[in-house]
Amino acid sequence: MDSTENGTEQGFSLLLDDQLCFALYAASRAVTNRYRPLLEALGLTYPQYLVMLVLWEHDTVPIKDIGAALQLDYGTLTPLIKRLESAGLVRRERRPDDERTVLVTLTGQGQELRERARTVPTDIGDAMGLSPAQFDQARRLLRLVTANVSASG
Amino acid sequence: MDSTENGTEQGFSLLLDDQLCFALYAASRAVTNRYRPLLEALGLTYPQYLVMLVLWEHDTVPIKDIGAALQLDYGTLTPLIKRLESAGLVRRERRPDDERTVLVTLTGQGQELRERARTVPTDIGDAMGLSPAQFDQARRLLRLVTANVSASG
DNA sequence: CGCAATTAGCTTGCACACAATGTAATCGCA
DNA sequence: TGCGATTACATTGTGTGCAAGCTAATTGCG
């Protein structure tokens, strides 16, 4: 029950509260939940919103590149993008000079949605309640963790 | 390009790389993926591992309390715990003095698994590659974000 | 005491995530 | 040029997450 005997040197115990991994997992879900009502008003889920972020930057992107940007595989992206297509936000078409590639392109509706989404990052950023310095530090640490655990299988 | 304020002061743009939320989401999945092979050797998924962490601390816990600890609802926990039961790691039984409550209890196998799981936090902790100070700071910032976005509406 | 409200849990439906497998198009090299 | 490897994507199956609706047990209030 006390923290005097706290594992080796860095809190590597089996206590739930010691786990950075759990803090990460819980924070990620809490933030996604915070997004939910805002994105629901736009007709998007959170992963769909991330795909739209990529498209709002580039307009036409192969599925492969979307997967590289978001670190998601085809099993996730294929049905997700088909739902975006059903919603009229994107168009899917094979690249003429390489029929293996599927290009995803914003429709007019997809472009218009960008305007309605402009305030979303600010709303969430405010809700996180971090100072600019904390915001940058958190982002830096998370990128470091991602890079480290992704390296060397 | 845009006459409206772009929120450059804290990265509140629509650029994917600016989003703390994406860094969080990507880091969480990357860490979970790093756990996968380690936990597979124990016959656990990552959320199942979290439930076991709670049980390794308390031995017998109502489902409600597991949900409170992990911030997961019954829709997630009911089938998950039934799978743990099928694997022989836990037992489920109604509390005699309040038949609404389901108590989850470790079996012998479930207790033995704790020994085999002892090295998991260390392995993951090492893979994250953070200094003790960074580890604590990351955990602190993540808890702050979780608390802030969970508060109010 | 009687009954409405609350509580704990279950079930269904939808949308991710990811592993494993399949397929068509393209590439590369003898 | 022929053909085996590679690439880009789709499909299937399993396991979460979460909302919404449901049941049964308990509580609380007149």
CSV table of N, CA and C (backbone and C1' of nucleotides) in Angstrom, one decimal, chain A residues 25 29 33 36 63-64 74-75 78 82 92 100-102, chain D residues 5-13 16-20:
chain,number,residue,atom,x,y,z
A,25,TYR,N,-3.0,5.1,-21.8
A,25,TYR,CA,-4.2,4.4,-22.3
A,25,TYR,C,-5.5,5.2,-21.8
A,29,ARG,N,-8.1,7.5,-24.2
A,29,ARG,CA,-9.6,7.3,-24.3
A,29,ARG,C,-10.4,8.5,-23.8
A,33,ASN,N,-13.1,10.6,-25.9
A,33,ASN,CA,-14.4,10.8,-25.4
A,33,ASN,C,-14.8,12.2,-25.4
A,36,ARG,N,-15.9,13.2,-28.8
A,36,ARG,CA,-17.0,12.6,-29.4
A,36,ARG,C,-18.2,13.5,-29.7
A,63,ILE,N,-4.3,5.6,-50.2
A,63,ILE,CA,-4.6,4.9,-48.9
A,63,ILE,C,-3.3,4.6,-48.2
A,64,LYS,N,-2.4,4.1,-48.9
A,64,LYS,CA,-1.1,3.8,-48.3
A,64,LYS,C,-0.5,4.9,-47.5
A,74,TYR,N,-4.6,-1.5,-43.5
A,74,TYR,CA,-5.7,-1.5,-44.4
A,74,TYR,C,-7.0,-2.1,-43.8
A,75,GLY,N,-6.8,-3.0,-42.9
A,75,GLY,CA,-8.0,-3.6,-42.2
A,75,GLY,C,-8.8,-2.6,-41.5
A,78,THR,N,-9.7,0.5,-44.9
A,78,THR,CA,-10.6,0.2,-46.0
A,78,THR,C,-12.0,0.5,-45.6
A,82,LYS,N,-14.5,3.7,-46.7
A,82,LYS,CA,-15.8,3.4,-47.4
A,82,LYS,C,-16.9,4.1,-46.7
A,92,ARG,N,-13.3,7.6,-54.0
A,92,ARG,CA,-12.2,6.6,-54.1
A,92,ARG,C,-12.1,6.2,-55.6
A,100,ARG,N,-3.1,-0.6,-58.8
A,100,ARG,CA,-3.1,-1.2,-57.5
A,100,ARG,C,-3.4,-0.1,-56.4
A,101,THR,N,-3.1,1.1,-56.8
A,101,THR,CA,-3.3,2.2,-55.8
A,101,THR,C,-4.7,2.8,-55.9
A,102,VAL,N,-5.2,3.1,-54.7
A,102,VAL,CA,-6.5,3.7,-54.5
A,102,VAL,C,-6.3,5.2,-54.0
D,5,DA,P,9.7,-16.7,-55.8
D,5,DA,O5',9.6,-15.2,-55.5
D,5,DA,C5',10.9,-14.5,-55.4
D,5,DA,C4',10.6,-13.0,-55.5
D,5,DA,C3',9.9,-12.4,-54.2
D,5,DA,O3',10.7,-11.3,-53.8
D,5,DA,C1',8.7,-11.7,-56.1
D,6,DT,P,10.5,-10.7,-52.3
D,6,DT,O5',9.7,-9.3,-52.7
D,6,DT,C5',10.1,-8.5,-53.7
D,6,DT,C4',9.1,-7.5,-54.1
D,6,DT,C3',8.4,-6.9,-52.9
D,6,DT,O3',8.6,-5.5,-52.9
D,6,DT,C1',6.8,-7.5,-54.5
D,7,DT,P,8.1,-4.5,-51.8
D,7,DT,O5',6.7,-3.9,-52.4
D,7,DT,C5',6.7,-3.5,-53.7
D,7,DT,C4',5.3,-3.0,-54.0
D,7,DT,C3',4.5,-2.3,-52.9
D,7,DT,O3',4.0,-1.1,-53.4
D,7,DT,C1',3.2,-4.1,-53.8
D,8,DA,P,3.3,0.0,-52.5
D,8,DA,O5',1.8,-0.3,-52.7
D,8,DA,C5',1.2,-0.1,-53.9
D,8,DA,C4',-0.3,-0.4,-53.8
D,8,DA,C3',-1.0,0.2,-52.6
D,8,DA,O3',-2.2,0.8,-53.0
D,8,DA,C1',-1.4,-2.2,-52.8
D,9,DC,P,-3.1,1.6,-51.9
D,9,DC,O5',-4.2,0.5,-51.6
D,9,DC,C5',-5.0,0.0,-52.7
D,9,DC,C4',-5.6,-1.3,-52.4
D,9,DC,C3',-6.6,-1.2,-51.2
D,9,DC,O3',-7.9,-1.2,-51.8
D,9,DC,C1',-5.4,-3.3,-51.3
D,10,DA,P,-9.2,-1.2,-50.9
D,10,DA,O5',-9.6,-2.8,-50.7
D,10,DA,C5',-9.8,-3.6,-51.8
D,10,DA,C4',-10.2,-5.0,-51.4
D,10,DA,C3',-11.3,-5.0,-50.4
D,10,DA,O3',-12.3,-6.0,-50.8
D,10,DA,C1',-9.5,-6.2,-49.6
D,11,DT,P,-13.6,-6.2,-49.9
D,11,DT,O5',-13.4,-7.5,-49.1
D,11,DT,C5',-12.7,-8.6,-49.7
D,11,DT,C4',-12.5,-9.7,-48.6
D,11,DT,C3',-13.6,-9.8,-47.6
D,11,DT,O3',-14.0,-11.2,-47.4
D,11,DT,C1',-11.5,-9.7,-46.5
D,12,DT,P,-15.3,-11.5,-46.5
D,12,DT,O5',-14.7,-12.3,-45.3
D,12,DT,C5',-13.7,-13.3,-45.5
D,12,DT,C4',-13.1,-13.7,-44.2
D,12,DT,C3',-14.1,-13.8,-43.0
D,12,DT,O3',-13.9,-15.0,-42.4
D,12,DT,C1',-12.2,-12.4,-42.4
D,13,DG,P,-14.9,-15.5,-41.2
D,13,DG,O5',-14.1,-15.3,-39.9
D,13,DG,C5',-12.8,-15.8,-39.8
D,13,DG,C4',-12.1,-15.4,-38.5
D,13,DG,C3',-13.1,-15.3,-37.3
D,13,DG,O3',-12.4,-15.9,-36.2
D,13,DG,C1',-12.0,-13.2,-37.6
D,16,DT,P,-10.3,-8.3,-25.0
D,16,DT,O5',-11.6,-7.3,-25.1
D,16,DT,C5',-11.6,-6.0,-24.7
D,16,DT,C4',-10.9,-5.1,-25.7
D,16,DT,C3',-11.1,-3.6,-25.5
D,16,DT,O3',-10.0,-2.9,-25.9
D,16,DT,C1',-12.1,-4.2,-27.6
D,17,DG,P,-9.7,-1.4,-25.4
D,17,DG,O5',-10.9,-0.5,-25.9
D,17,DG,C5',-11.8,-0.1,-25.0
D,17,DG,C4',-12.7,1.0,-25.7
D,17,DG,C3',-13.7,1.7,-24.8
D,17,DG,O3',-13.7,3.0,-25.1
D,17,DG,C1',-14.8,0.6,-26.5
D,18,DC,P,-14.3,4.0,-24.0
D,18,DC,O5',-15.8,4.2,-24.5
D,18,DC,C5',-16.0,4.8,-25.8
D,18,DC,C4',-17.5,4.6,-26.2
D,18,DC,C3',-18.5,4.9,-25.0
D,18,DC,O3',-19.4,5.8,-25.5
D,18,DC,C1',-19.0,2.9,-26.1
D,19,DA,P,-20.4,6.6,-24.5
D,19,DA,O5',-21.8,6.5,-25.2
D,19,DA,C5',-21.9,6.7,-26.6
D,19,DA,C4',-23.1,6.1,-27.2
D,19,DA,C3',-24.4,6.4,-26.3
D,19,DA,O3',-25.5,6.7,-27.2
D,19,DA,C1',-24.1,4.1,-26.6
D,20,DA,P,-26.8,7.3,-26.6
D,20,DA,O5',-27.8,6.1,-26.6
D,20,DA,C5',-27.8,5.3,-27.8
D,20,DA,C4',-28.7,4.1,-27.5
D,20,DA,C3',-29.9,4.4,-26.6
D,20,DA,O3',-31.1,3.8,-27.1
D,20,DA,C1',-28.7,2.5,-25.8
